[in-house]
Coordinates of C-alpha atoms in Angstrom, one line a residue:
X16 CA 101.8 23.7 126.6
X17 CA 102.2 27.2 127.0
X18 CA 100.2 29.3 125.5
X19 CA 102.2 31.7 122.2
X20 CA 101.8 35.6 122.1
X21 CA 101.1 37.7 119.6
X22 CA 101.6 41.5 120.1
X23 CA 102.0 40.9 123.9
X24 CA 99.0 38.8 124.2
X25 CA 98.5 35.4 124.7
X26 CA 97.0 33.2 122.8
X27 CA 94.8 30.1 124.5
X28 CA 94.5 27.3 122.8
X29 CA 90.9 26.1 122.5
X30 CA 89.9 22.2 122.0
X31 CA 88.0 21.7 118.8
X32 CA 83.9 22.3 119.5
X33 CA 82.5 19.0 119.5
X34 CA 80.4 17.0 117.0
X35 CA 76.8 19.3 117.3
X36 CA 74.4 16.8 119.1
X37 CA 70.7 16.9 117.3
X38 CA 67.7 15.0 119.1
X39 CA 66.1 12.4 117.7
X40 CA 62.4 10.9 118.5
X41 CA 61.9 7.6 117.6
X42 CA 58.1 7.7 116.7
X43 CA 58.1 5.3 113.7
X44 CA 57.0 1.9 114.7
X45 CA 54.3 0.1 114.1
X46 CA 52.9 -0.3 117.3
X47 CA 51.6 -3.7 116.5
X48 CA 51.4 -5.0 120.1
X49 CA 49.9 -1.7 121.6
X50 CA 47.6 -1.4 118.7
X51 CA 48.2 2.2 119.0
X52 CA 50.2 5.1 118.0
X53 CA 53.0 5.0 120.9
X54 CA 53.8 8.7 119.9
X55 CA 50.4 10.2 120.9
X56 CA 49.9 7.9 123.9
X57 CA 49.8 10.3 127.0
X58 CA 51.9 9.6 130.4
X59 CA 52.6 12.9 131.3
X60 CA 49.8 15.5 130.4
X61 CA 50.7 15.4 126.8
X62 CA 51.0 13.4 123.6
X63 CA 54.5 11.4 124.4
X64 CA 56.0 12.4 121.1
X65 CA 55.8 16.5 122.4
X66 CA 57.2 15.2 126.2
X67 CA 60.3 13.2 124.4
X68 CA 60.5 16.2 122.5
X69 CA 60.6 18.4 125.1
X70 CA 63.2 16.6 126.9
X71 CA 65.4 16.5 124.4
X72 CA 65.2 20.3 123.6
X73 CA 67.6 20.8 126.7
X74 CA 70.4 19.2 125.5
X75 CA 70.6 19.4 121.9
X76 CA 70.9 22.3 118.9
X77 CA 67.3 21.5 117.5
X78 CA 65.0 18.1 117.8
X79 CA 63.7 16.2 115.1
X80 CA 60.9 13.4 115.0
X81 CA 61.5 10.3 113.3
X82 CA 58.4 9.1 111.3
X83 CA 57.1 6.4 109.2
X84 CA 54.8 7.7 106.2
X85 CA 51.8 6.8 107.4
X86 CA 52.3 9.7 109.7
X87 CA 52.7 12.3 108.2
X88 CA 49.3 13.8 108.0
X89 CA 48.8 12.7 111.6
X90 CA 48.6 15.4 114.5
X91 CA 50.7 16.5 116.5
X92 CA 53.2 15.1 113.8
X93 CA 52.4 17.2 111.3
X94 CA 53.0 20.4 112.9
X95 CA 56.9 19.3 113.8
X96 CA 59.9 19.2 112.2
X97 CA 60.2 15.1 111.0
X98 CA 62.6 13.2 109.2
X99 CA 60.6 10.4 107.2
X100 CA 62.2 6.5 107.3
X101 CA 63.2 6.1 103.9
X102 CA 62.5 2.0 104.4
X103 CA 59.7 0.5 105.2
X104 CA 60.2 -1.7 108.5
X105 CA 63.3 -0.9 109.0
X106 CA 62.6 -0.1 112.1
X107 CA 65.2 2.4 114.3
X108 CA 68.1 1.6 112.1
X109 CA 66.7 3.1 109.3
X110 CA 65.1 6.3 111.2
X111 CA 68.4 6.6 112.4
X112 CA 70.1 6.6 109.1
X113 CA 67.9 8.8 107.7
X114 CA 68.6 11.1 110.4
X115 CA 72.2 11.0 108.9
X116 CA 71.1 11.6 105.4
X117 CA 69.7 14.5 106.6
X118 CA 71.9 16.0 109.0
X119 CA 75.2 13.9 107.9
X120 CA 77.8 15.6 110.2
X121 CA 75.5 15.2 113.3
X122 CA 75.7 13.5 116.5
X123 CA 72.2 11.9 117.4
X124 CA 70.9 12.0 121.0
X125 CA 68.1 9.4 120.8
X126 CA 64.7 8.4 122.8
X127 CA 62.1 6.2 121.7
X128 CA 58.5 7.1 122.7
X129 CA 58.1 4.1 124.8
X130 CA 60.3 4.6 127.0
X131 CA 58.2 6.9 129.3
X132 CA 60.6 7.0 132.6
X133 CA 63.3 8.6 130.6
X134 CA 63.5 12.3 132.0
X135 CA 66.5 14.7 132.2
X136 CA 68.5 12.9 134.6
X137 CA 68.6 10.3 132.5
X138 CA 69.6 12.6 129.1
X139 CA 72.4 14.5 131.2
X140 CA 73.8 11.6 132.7
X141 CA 74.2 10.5 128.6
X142 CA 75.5 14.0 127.3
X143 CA 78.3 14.3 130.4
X144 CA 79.5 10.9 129.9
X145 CA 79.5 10.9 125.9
X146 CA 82.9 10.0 124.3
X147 CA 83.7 11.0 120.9
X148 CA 86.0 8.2 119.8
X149 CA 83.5 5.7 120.2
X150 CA 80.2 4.7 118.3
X151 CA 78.1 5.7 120.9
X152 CA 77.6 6.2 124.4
X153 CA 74.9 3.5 125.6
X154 CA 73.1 2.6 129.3
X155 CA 74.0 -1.2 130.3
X156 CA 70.7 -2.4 131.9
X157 CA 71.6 -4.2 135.2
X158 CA 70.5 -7.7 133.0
X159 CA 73.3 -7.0 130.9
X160 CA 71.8 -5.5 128.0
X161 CA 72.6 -2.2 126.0
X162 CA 70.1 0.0 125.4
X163 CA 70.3 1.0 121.4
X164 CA 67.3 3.5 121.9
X165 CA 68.2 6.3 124.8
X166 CA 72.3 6.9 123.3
X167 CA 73.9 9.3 122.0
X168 CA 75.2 8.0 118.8
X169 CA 78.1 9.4 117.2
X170 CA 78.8 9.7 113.0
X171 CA 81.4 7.1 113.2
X172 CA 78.3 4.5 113.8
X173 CA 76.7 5.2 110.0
X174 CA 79.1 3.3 108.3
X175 CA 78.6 0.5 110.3
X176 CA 74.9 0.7 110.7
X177 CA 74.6 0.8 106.7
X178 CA 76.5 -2.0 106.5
X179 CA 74.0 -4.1 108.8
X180 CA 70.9 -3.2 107.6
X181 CA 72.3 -3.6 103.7
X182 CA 72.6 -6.7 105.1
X183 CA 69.0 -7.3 106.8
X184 CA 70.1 -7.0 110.2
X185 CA 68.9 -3.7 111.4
X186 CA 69.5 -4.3 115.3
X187 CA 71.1 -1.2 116.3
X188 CA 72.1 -3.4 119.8
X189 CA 74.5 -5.5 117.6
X190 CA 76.4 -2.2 116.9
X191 CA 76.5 -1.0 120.3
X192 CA 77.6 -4.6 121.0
X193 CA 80.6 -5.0 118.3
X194 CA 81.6 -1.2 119.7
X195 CA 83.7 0.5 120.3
X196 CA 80.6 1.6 122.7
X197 CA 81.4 4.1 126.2
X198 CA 78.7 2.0 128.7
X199 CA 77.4 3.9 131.5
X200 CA 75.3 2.8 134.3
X201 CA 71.8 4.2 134.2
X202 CA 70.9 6.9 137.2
X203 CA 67.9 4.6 138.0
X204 CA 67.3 0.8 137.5
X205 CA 64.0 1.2 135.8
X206 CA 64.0 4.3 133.6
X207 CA 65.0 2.7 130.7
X208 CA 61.8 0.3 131.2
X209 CA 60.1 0.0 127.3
X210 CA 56.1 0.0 127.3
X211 CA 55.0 -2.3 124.5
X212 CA 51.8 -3.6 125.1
X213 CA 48.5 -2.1 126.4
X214 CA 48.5 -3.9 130.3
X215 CA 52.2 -2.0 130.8
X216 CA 50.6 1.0 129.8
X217 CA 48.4 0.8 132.2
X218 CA 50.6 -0.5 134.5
X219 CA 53.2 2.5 133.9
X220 CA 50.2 5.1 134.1
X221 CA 49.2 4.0 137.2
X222 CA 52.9 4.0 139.0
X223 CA 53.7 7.8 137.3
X224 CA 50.4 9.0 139.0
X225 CA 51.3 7.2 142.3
X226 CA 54.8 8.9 141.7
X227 CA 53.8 12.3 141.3
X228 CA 51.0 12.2 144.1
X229 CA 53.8 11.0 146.7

């Protein structure tokens, strides 16, 4: 269309601004198979909570950390702005959600702490190819899989979400599976690679050193 006048001037006609994208650290779990905090585990010079943190900070308006209680009193977490699960166990879902209780009108640009190849590539490739009138916009690993816990998640998704975990299921992958989700091919084939246990730890340490010293 063209665009009106008004005293000899023209008048442009803007798009609506976008949903506001928040970043959210998923730093909640129990950690039962690493036996360890995965938040304060340190892959690149820091506590991995501050590095997702970090890396977030680029692409959103401000970064929270999702927590469990038992955290709260816990460095670095108690120094940074956190959003506490409101259920126990309920794993990402329910960080998620509470991220939405909070921040209701948000869009939420997630990363869990253990997945320590994420890095702004990554984040970039999900903010440029985020669609509004979806769910979310989720990475397709090359096995087939989506991964729930590097998207961008849009508002539209809490309904649903609610619905599933009032229901027991909190697998935020059967949401971005039932859609509508935007997929997008991730910019490399392992940096959505999830560290669980203390051997990949290890294992992961040892290839970002290797990495870095190439």
């Amino acid at each position: 269309d063209s665009p009106g006048y008004e005293n000899g001037m023209a008048l442009h006609k803007h798009p609506p601004p976008q949903t506001p994208i928040r970043g959210l650290v998923l730093a909640g779990g129990r950690s039962a198979r690493m036996r360890r905090d995965k938040g304060l585990l340190t892959y690149h010079g820091m506590p991995q909570v501050l590095w997702v943190r970090g890396l977030l900070s680029g692409f959103c308006e401000d970064v929270y950390v999702s927590i469990n209680p038992e955290q709260c009193a816990i460095q670095p977490y108690d120094d940074l702005p956190t959003l506490v699960d409101q259920e126990a166990d309920g794993g990402p879902a329910a960080g998620l959600l509470s991220a939405w209780e909070a921040l209701p009108e948000s869009a939420w640009l997630v990363v869990a702490v253990d997945l320590p190849l994420v890095d702004t590539e990554t984040l970039a490739a999900l903010v440029a190819g985020r669609a509004e009138d979806v769910l979310a916009t989720a990475f397709r690993h090359p096995d087939g899989v989506l991964e729930p816990v590097c998207t961008l998640w849009e508002p539209a998704a809490r309904p649903a979400l609610a619905d599933c975990l009032a229901l027991g299921d909190g697998s935020l992958r059967r949401v971005l599976e039932e859609g509508p989700t935007e997929e997008l091919t991730p910019p490399a084939p392992r940096v959505l690679m999830s560290v669980n246990t203390p051997g990949e730890y290890r294992a992961v340490l040892a290839k970002i050193a290797l990495d870095e010293g190439a």
